[in-house]
Coordinates of C-alpha atoms in Angstrom, one line a residue:
X1 CA -56.7 80.9 91.3
X2 CA -58.5 79.2 88.4
X3 CA -61.8 77.6 88.9
X4 CA -62.3 74.0 90.1
X5 CA -61.1 71.3 87.8
X6 CA -63.7 69.1 86.1
X7 CA -64.8 65.9 87.6
X8 CA -62.2 63.2 87.0
X9 CA -59.6 65.6 85.6
X10 CA -56.1 64.8 86.9
X11 CA -54.8 67.4 89.3
X12 CA -51.2 66.2 89.5
X13 CA -49.0 63.2 88.9
X14 CA -45.9 61.5 90.1
X15 CA -43.6 58.7 89.1
X16 CA -40.9 56.5 90.8
X17 CA -37.7 56.3 88.8
X18 CA -38.5 55.2 85.2
X19 CA -41.8 53.6 86.1
X20 CA -45.0 54.9 84.5
X21 CA -46.5 58.0 86.1
X22 CA -49.7 57.8 88.1
X23 CA -52.2 60.7 88.2
X24 CA -54.2 62.1 91.0
X25 CA -57.9 63.2 90.9
X26 CA -60.2 64.9 93.4
X27 CA -62.6 62.6 95.2
X28 CA -66.1 63.5 96.0
X29 CA -65.2 64.2 99.7
X30 CA -62.4 66.6 98.6
X31 CA -59.6 64.2 99.3
X32 CA -56.9 63.2 96.8
X33 CA -57.4 59.9 95.0
X34 CA -54.3 58.4 93.5
X35 CA -54.2 56.0 90.6
X36 CA -52.9 52.6 91.6
X37 CA -49.4 51.7 90.6
X38 CA -49.2 49.8 87.3
X39 CA -47.7 46.4 86.8
X40 CA -44.6 47.7 85.2
X41 CA -42.9 44.3 84.9
X42 CA -45.8 42.8 83.0
X43 CA -46.7 45.8 80.8
X44 CA -50.0 46.7 82.7
X45 CA -50.8 50.4 82.4
X46 CA -52.2 50.8 85.9
X47 CA -55.8 52.0 85.2
X48 CA -57.3 50.9 88.5
X49 CA -58.0 53.3 91.3
X50 CA -56.4 53.3 94.7
X51 CA -58.0 54.2 98.0
X52 CA -56.6 57.1 99.9
X53 CA -54.2 56.0 102.5
X54 CA -53.6 59.2 104.4
X55 CA -53.3 62.9 103.8
X56 CA -51.7 62.4 100.5
X57 CA -54.2 59.7 99.5
X58 CA -51.3 57.3 98.7
X59 CA -50.0 56.5 102.1
X60 CA -46.6 58.0 101.2
X61 CA -45.4 54.6 100.1
X62 CA -43.0 53.9 97.3
X63 CA -44.3 51.8 94.4
X64 CA -42.8 48.7 95.8
X65 CA -45.3 48.8 98.7
X66 CA -48.3 48.6 96.4
X67 CA -46.8 46.9 93.4
X68 CA -46.9 43.2 92.6
X69 CA -44.8 40.7 94.7
X70 CA -42.4 40.2 91.8
X71 CA -41.5 43.9 91.7
X72 CA -40.9 44.0 95.5
X73 CA -38.7 40.9 95.2
X74 CA -36.7 42.4 92.4
X75 CA -36.2 45.6 94.4
X76 CA -34.4 43.5 97.0
X77 CA -31.8 42.3 94.5
X78 CA -31.6 45.2 92.0
X79 CA -30.0 48.6 92.6
X80 CA -32.3 51.5 93.3
X81 CA -33.5 53.2 90.2
X82 CA -32.9 50.2 88.0
X83 CA -32.6 50.2 85.0
X84 CA -31.7 53.9 84.7
X85 CA -29.1 53.9 87.5
X86 CA -27.0 51.2 85.9
X87 CA -25.3 50.6 82.5
X88 CA -27.3 49.1 79.6
X89 CA -25.3 45.8 79.9
X90 CA -26.0 45.3 83.6
X91 CA -28.9 42.9 83.2
X92 CA -27.4 40.4 80.6
X93 CA -24.1 40.4 82.5
X94 CA -25.7 39.7 85.9
X95 CA -27.9 37.0 84.5
X96 CA -25.0 35.1 83.0
X97 CA -22.9 35.9 86.1
X98 CA -25.6 34.2 88.2
X99 CA -25.5 31.1 86.0
X100 CA -21.7 30.8 86.3
X101 CA -21.9 31.4 90.1
X102 CA -24.5 28.6 90.4
X103 CA -22.3 26.1 88.4
X104 CA -19.2 27.2 90.4
X105 CA -21.1 26.6 93.7
X106 CA -21.9 23.0 92.7
X107 CA -18.4 22.4 91.5
X108 CA -17.0 23.8 94.7
X109 CA -19.1 21.4 96.8
X110 CA -17.7 18.5 94.9
X111 CA -14.1 19.8 95.4
X112 CA -14.7 20.4 99.1
X113 CA -16.0 16.9 99.5
X114 CA -12.9 15.5 97.9
X115 CA -10.5 17.6 100.1
X116 CA -12.2 16.6 103.3
X117 CA -12.1 13.0 102.2
X118 CA -8.4 13.3 101.4
X119 CA -7.6 14.9 104.8
X120 CA -9.2 12.0 106.5
X121 CA -12.7 13.0 107.6
X122 CA -14.6 9.8 108.3
X123 CA -11.4 7.8 108.6
X124 CA -10.7 6.5 112.1
X125 CA -7.0 6.1 111.4
X126 CA -6.5 9.7 110.3
X127 CA -4.5 12.0 112.6
X128 CA -6.0 15.3 113.7
X129 CA -2.6 16.9 114.0
X130 CA -1.6 15.8 110.5
X131 CA -4.8 17.1 109.1
X132 CA -4.4 20.4 110.9
X133 CA -0.8 20.8 109.7
X134 CA -1.9 20.1 106.1
X135 CA -4.6 22.7 106.4
X136 CA -2.2 25.3 107.8
X137 CA 0.4 24.7 105.1
X138 CA -2.4 25.0 102.5
X139 CA -3.6 28.3 103.8
X140 CA -0.2 29.9 104.3
X141 CA 0.8 29.0 100.7
X142 CA -2.3 30.8 99.5
X143 CA -1.7 33.9 101.6
X144 CA 1.8 34.3 100.2
X145 CA 0.5 33.8 96.7
X146 CA -2.2 36.4 97.2
X147 CA 0.4 39.0 98.3
X148 CA 2.9 38.3 95.5
X149 CA 0.2 38.2 92.8
X150 CA -1.3 41.5 94.0
X151 CA 2.2 43.1 93.8
X152 CA 3.0 41.6 90.4
X153 CA -0.2 42.2 88.5
X154 CA -2.3 44.5 90.6
X155 CA -1.8 47.6 88.5
X156 CA -2.6 45.7 85.3
X157 CA -6.0 44.3 86.3
X158 CA -7.9 47.5 85.5
X159 CA -6.5 47.7 81.9
X160 CA -7.9 44.3 80.8
X161 CA -10.7 43.7 83.3
X162 CA -12.6 41.4 81.0
X163 CA -9.7 39.1 80.2
X164 CA -8.6 38.9 83.8
X165 CA -12.1 38.2 84.9
X166 CA -12.3 35.2 82.5
X167 CA -8.8 34.1 83.4
X168 CA -9.8 34.1 87.1
X169 CA -12.8 31.9 86.6
X170 CA -10.9 29.4 84.4
X171 CA -8.1 29.2 87.0
X172 CA -10.7 28.6 89.6
X173 CA -12.0 25.6 87.6
X174 CA -8.4 24.3 87.4
X175 CA -8.0 24.7 91.2
X176 CA -11.2 22.7 91.9
X177 CA -10.1 20.0 89.4
X178 CA -6.8 19.6 91.4
X179 CA -8.8 19.3 94.6
X180 CA -11.0 16.6 93.1
X181 CA -8.0 14.6 91.9
X182 CA -6.0 15.1 95.1
X183 CA -7.4 12.1 97.0
X184 CA -6.6 9.8 94.1
X185 CA -2.9 10.3 94.7
X186 CA -2.4 10.4 98.5
X187 CA 1.4 10.7 98.2
X188 CA 1.0 14.1 96.5
X189 CA -2.1 15.2 98.4
X190 CA -0.5 18.0 100.4
X191 CA 1.4 19.5 97.4
X192 CA -1.7 19.2 95.3
X193 CA -4.0 21.1 97.6
X194 CA -1.3 23.7 98.3
X195 CA -1.1 24.4 94.6
X196 CA -4.9 24.5 94.4
X197 CA -5.2 26.9 97.2
X198 CA -2.5 29.1 95.7
X199 CA -4.5 29.2 92.5
X200 CA -7.7 30.0 94.4
X201 CA -6.0 32.9 96.2
X202 CA -4.9 34.3 92.8
X203 CA -8.5 33.9 91.7
X204 CA -9.7 35.9 94.7
X205 CA -7.3 38.8 93.9
X206 CA -8.0 38.9 90.2
X207 CA -11.7 38.3 90.5
X208 CA -12.3 40.8 93.3
X209 CA -10.2 43.5 91.6
X210 CA -11.9 43.1 88.2
X211 CA -15.3 42.9 89.8
X212 CA -14.6 46.3 91.5
X213 CA -13.6 47.7 88.1
X214 CA -16.8 46.4 86.5
X215 CA -18.9 47.8 89.3
X216 CA -17.5 51.2 88.6
X217 CA -18.5 50.8 84.9
X218 CA -22.1 49.7 85.8
X219 CA -22.8 52.4 88.4
X220 CA -24.2 55.4 86.6
X221 CA -25.5 57.6 89.5
X222 CA -22.5 57.5 91.9
X223 CA -24.2 54.4 93.3
X224 CA -21.2 52.1 93.3
X225 CA -21.9 51.0 96.9
X226 CA -25.5 50.1 96.1
X227 CA -24.6 48.2 92.9
X228 CA -21.9 46.3 94.8
X229 CA -24.2 45.5 97.7
X230 CA -27.0 44.2 95.4
X231 CA -24.4 42.1 93.5
X232 CA -23.5 40.6 96.8
X233 CA -27.2 39.8 97.5
X234 CA -27.6 38.2 94.1
X235 CA -24.5 36.1 94.7
X236 CA -25.7 35.0 98.2
X237 CA -29.0 33.9 96.8
X238 CA -27.3 31.9 94.0
X239 CA -24.9 30.3 96.5
X240 CA -27.9 29.4 98.7
X241 CA -29.6 27.7 95.8
X242 CA -26.4 25.9 95.0
X243 CA -26.0 24.8 98.6
X244 CA -29.5 23.3 98.6
X245 CA -28.9 21.5 95.3
X246 CA -25.5 20.3 96.6
X247 CA -27.2 18.7 99.6
X248 CA -29.2 16.6 97.2
X249 CA -26.3 15.9 94.7
X250 CA -23.5 14.9 97.1
X251 CA -25.1 11.7 98.5
X252 CA -25.6 10.5 94.9
X253 CA -22.0 11.0 93.8
X254 CA -20.0 10.4 97.0
X255 CA -19.7 6.7 96.4
X256 CA -18.8 6.9 92.7
X257 CA -15.7 9.0 91.9
X258 CA -16.1 8.6 88.2
X259 CA -19.7 9.9 88.4
X260 CA -18.5 12.8 90.5
X261 CA -15.8 13.6 88.0
X262 CA -18.3 13.5 85.2
X263 CA -20.6 15.9 87.0
X264 CA -17.7 18.2 87.5
X265 CA -16.8 18.2 83.8
X266 CA -20.4 19.1 82.9
X267 CA -20.6 21.9 85.5
X268 CA -17.2 23.2 84.4
X269 CA -18.3 23.4 80.8
X270 CA -21.4 25.3 81.9
X271 CA -19.3 27.6 84.1
X272 CA -16.8 28.5 81.4
X273 CA -19.6 29.1 78.8
X274 CA -21.6 31.3 81.2
X275 CA -18.5 33.3 82.0
X276 CA -17.7 33.8 78.4
X277 CA -21.3 35.0 77.7
X278 CA -21.2 37.3 80.7
X279 CA -17.9 38.9 79.8
X280 CA -18.9 39.2 76.2
X281 CA -22.1 41.0 77.2
X282 CA -20.0 43.9 78.7
X283 CA -19.8 47.1 76.8
X284 CA -17.0 49.1 78.3
X285 CA -16.8 52.7 77.1
X286 CA -13.2 53.4 78.1
X287 CA -10.3 52.6 75.8
X288 CA -7.5 50.1 76.7
X289 CA -4.8 49.2 74.3
X290 CA -6.7 46.3 72.7
X291 CA -9.9 48.3 72.1
X292 CA -7.9 51.4 71.0
X293 CA -6.0 49.2 68.4
X294 CA -9.3 47.8 67.0
X295 CA -10.9 51.2 66.8
X296 CA -7.8 52.9 65.3
X297 CA -7.3 50.0 62.8
X298 CA -10.9 50.4 61.6
X299 CA -10.5 54.2 61.4
X300 CA -7.3 54.0 59.3
X301 CA -8.8 51.4 56.9
X302 CA -12.3 52.8 56.5
X303 CA -12.3 56.3 57.9
X304 CA -15.0 55.4 60.4
X305 CA -14.8 55.1 64.2
X306 CA -16.2 51.9 65.8
X307 CA -18.8 52.5 68.5
X308 CA -18.3 50.9 71.9
X309 CA -20.7 48.0 71.3
X310 CA -19.0 46.9 68.0
X311 CA -15.5 47.3 69.4
X312 CA -16.4 45.3 72.6
X313 CA -17.9 42.5 70.4
X314 CA -14.7 42.3 68.4
X315 CA -12.3 42.5 71.4
X316 CA -10.4 39.2 71.8
X317 CA -10.9 37.5 75.1
X318 CA -8.9 34.2 74.9
X319 CA -5.8 35.1 73.0
X320 CA -4.3 38.2 71.3
X321 CA -5.1 40.6 74.0
X322 CA -2.7 43.2 72.5
X323 CA -1.3 44.0 69.0
X324 CA 2.1 42.6 68.1
X325 CA 3.6 46.1 68.8
X326 CA 5.2 46.5 72.3
X327 CA 3.9 49.8 73.6
X328 CA 5.2 51.2 76.9
X329 CA 3.8 54.5 78.3
X330 CA 5.5 56.5 81.0
X331 CA 9.0 55.1 80.7
X332 CA 11.9 56.8 82.4
X333 CA 13.9 59.2 80.2
X334 CA 17.3 57.9 81.3
X335 CA 16.5 54.5 79.7
X336 CA 16.2 56.1 76.3
X337 CA 19.0 58.7 76.1
X338 CA 22.6 58.8 77.4
X339 CA 23.9 61.9 75.6
X340 CA 22.9 65.4 74.5
X341 CA 22.9 64.3 70.9
X342 CA 20.5 61.5 71.6
X343 CA 18.2 63.9 73.6
X344 CA 18.2 66.4 70.7
X345 CA 17.2 63.7 68.3
X346 CA 14.5 62.5 70.6
X347 CA 13.0 65.9 71.2
X348 CA 13.2 67.2 67.7
X349 CA 9.8 67.4 66.0
X350 CA 7.8 66.7 69.2
X351 CA 5.3 69.5 69.7
X352 CA 3.3 67.6 72.3
X353 CA 4.1 66.9 75.9
X354 CA 5.5 63.5 75.3
X355 CA 8.7 62.0 73.7
X356 CA 8.4 58.9 71.6
X357 CA 11.2 56.4 70.7
X358 CA 10.6 53.7 68.1
X359 CA 12.8 50.6 67.9
X360 CA 12.0 49.2 64.4
X361 CA 14.0 46.0 64.8
X362 CA 12.0 45.0 67.9
X363 CA 8.8 46.8 66.9
X364 CA 8.9 48.5 70.3
X365 CA 7.6 52.0 71.1
X366 CA 8.5 53.7 74.3
X367 CA 6.9 57.0 75.4
X368 CA 8.2 59.5 77.9
X369 CA 5.4 61.6 79.4
X370 CA 5.8 65.2 80.5
X371 CA 4.6 66.4 83.9
X372 CA 1.6 68.2 82.2
X373 CA 0.5 65.2 80.2
X374 CA -3.2 64.5 80.7
X375 CA -5.6 61.8 79.5
X376 CA -5.9 63.3 76.0
X377 CA -2.1 63.4 75.7
X378 CA -1.7 59.8 76.8
X379 CA -4.4 58.8 74.3
X380 CA -2.6 60.7 71.5
X381 CA 0.8 59.1 72.5
X382 CA -0.8 55.6 72.5
X383 CA -2.4 56.4 69.1
X384 CA 0.9 57.6 67.8
X385 CA 2.7 54.4 68.9
X386 CA 0.0 52.2 67.4
X387 CA 0.2 54.0 64.1
X388 CA 3.9 53.3 64.0
X389 CA 3.0 49.7 64.5
X390 CA 0.4 49.9 61.7
X391 CA 3.2 50.8 59.3
X392 CA 4.5 47.2 59.6
X393 CA 1.0 45.7 59.3
X394 CA -1.1 44.8 56.2
X395 CA -4.2 46.6 55.2
X396 CA -5.1 50.0 53.6
X397 CA -3.8 53.2 55.2
X398 CA -4.4 56.9 54.5
X399 CA -2.2 58.2 51.7
X400 CA 0.3 60.0 53.9
X401 CA 0.9 56.8 56.0
X402 CA 1.0 54.6 52.9
X403 CA 4.1 56.6 51.7
X404 CA 5.8 56.1 55.0
X405 CA 5.0 52.4 55.1
X406 CA 6.6 52.0 51.7
X407 CA 9.8 53.6 53.1
X408 CA 9.8 51.5 56.3
X409 CA 8.9 48.0 54.9
X410 CA 12.0 47.3 52.8
X411 CA 14.1 47.5 56.0
X412 CA 15.0 49.9 58.7
X413 CA 17.0 52.1 56.3
X414 CA 15.3 55.3 57.3
X415 CA 16.2 56.4 60.8
X416 CA 13.4 55.9 63.3
X417 CA 13.5 59.4 64.6
X418 CA 12.8 60.8 61.1
X419 CA 9.8 58.5 60.8
X420 CA 8.5 59.6 64.2
X421 CA 8.8 63.3 63.1
X422 CA 6.8 62.6 59.9
X423 CA 4.1 60.7 61.8
X424 CA 3.8 63.7 64.2
X425 CA 2.9 65.9 61.2
X426 CA 0.4 63.3 60.0
X427 CA -1.1 62.9 63.5
X428 CA -1.6 66.7 63.8
X429 CA -4.2 66.4 61.1
X430 CA -5.5 62.9 61.8
X431 CA -5.8 62.8 65.6
X432 CA -8.4 65.7 66.1
X433 CA -10.7 64.0 63.6
X434 CA -10.1 60.6 65.4
X435 CA -10.7 62.1 68.8
X436 CA -14.0 63.8 67.8
X437 CA -15.2 60.6 66.2
X438 CA -14.5 58.7 69.4
X439 CA -16.5 61.2 71.4
X440 CA -19.4 61.3 68.9
X441 CA -20.0 57.5 69.0
X442 CA -19.9 57.3 72.8
X443 CA -16.3 56.7 73.9
X444 CA -15.3 58.4 77.2
X445 CA -12.0 60.1 76.2
X446 CA -11.7 62.0 79.5
X447 CA -10.4 58.8 81.1
X448 CA -8.8 55.6 79.8
X449 CA -7.7 52.2 80.8
X450 CA -4.2 52.3 79.1
X451 CA -1.4 50.9 81.1
X452 CA 0.8 53.9 82.1
X453 CA 3.8 53.8 84.4
X454 CA 4.4 56.6 86.9
X455 CA 7.6 58.1 85.4
X456 CA 7.3 61.7 84.3
X457 CA 10.0 64.0 82.9
X458 CA 10.8 67.6 81.9
X459 CA 13.3 68.6 79.2
X460 CA 15.1 71.8 78.4
X461 CA 14.5 71.4 74.7
X462 CA 10.8 71.5 75.3
X463 CA 8.2 72.2 72.7
X464 CA 7.0 75.2 74.7
X465 CA 10.5 76.8 74.2
X466 CA 10.8 75.6 70.6
X467 CA 14.5 75.3 70.8
X468 CA 15.5 72.8 68.1

């Protein structure tokens, strides 16, 4: 063993997560003396010395036990290992999400006050049985709406999580507006609150499902449960603050409906703005149809691949979620062919495990996927379909595609299956470069958020057998 270290020389060091490391020196009595934890949140380097707290000299405590109160408080509401354990967009999203939750909590208090007033709370002439019946009808309407909406749109919520998240919060504002207006028209009160509760149940499905999708994006260390739990803690704290403010606000607005409505309008404006900023702060690294179209369009026009940050900033949130092309992935084969001749035309020229049919008059692309089609095949099929759509759009294109566009634009004179064959040849050269560019700038191509149906097919005239 080497000789004893010099006085004051560090013997070892440790660090907690991404915090600054602290060193350990030998004390005069032979014990270990650990450096005190630094004030990470305020930029302090942690030069002070800590007294030994046990055999290890540090008491075996995590930094939170000896760090400033602010750090300990943040540890209650942030996932373990923050910021390394979550995505880079976690903090801005959560800050704006907390602002919108606070505004929504105050608006909800105004809406609840209006509903209770309309049911008859505080009115000696109101019937308990009538109020109970109204409440039951309201709840049952919402339950049915929840089931129907989950069946109708459940599989689509992952594909456009940001847009559905924004839609859910705006619909929630509409629902609360209906509740506030309900007591003004007593004749339509029951119908109004039923419609409002139906909207709120749709909000709970869309908001909950998209929140789960965003949690999967934010969790970077298989810590989805921790991220979700801390998000719940943050929301609870915000709602508690909203409850306390509501207790002060309601007595001021209860006797003045116009003032109450004015407060609701201001809170709704804040709620929508904060929601927009929160959703805009997200940088999703998986491709859905909208982001793929933006990235592909930029690649075809400039030869460069947009990185996730740029593409997410350009992604439309209010309107124009998808390009004008109608793209359907995973369609049943029997919907496209009804004879051997049609099947031969559909298969001819396809060397990939998918079959693509393009209806030029409707600008509609339908893709049949093989049993062996994986994420990369689906991504190529979607790219192929969007390139066909680009032939009918304006803007510069690579030379090979420009020739095809000149043939297609005058009218659907050239048969679609011939155009599909030629684009296959172009894509054989173009797609590998495009795929590598996606991976180089940070897109996750091993998974995607494209909307794909469950139909799969096999065909005798398969590319593997090369019988054409």
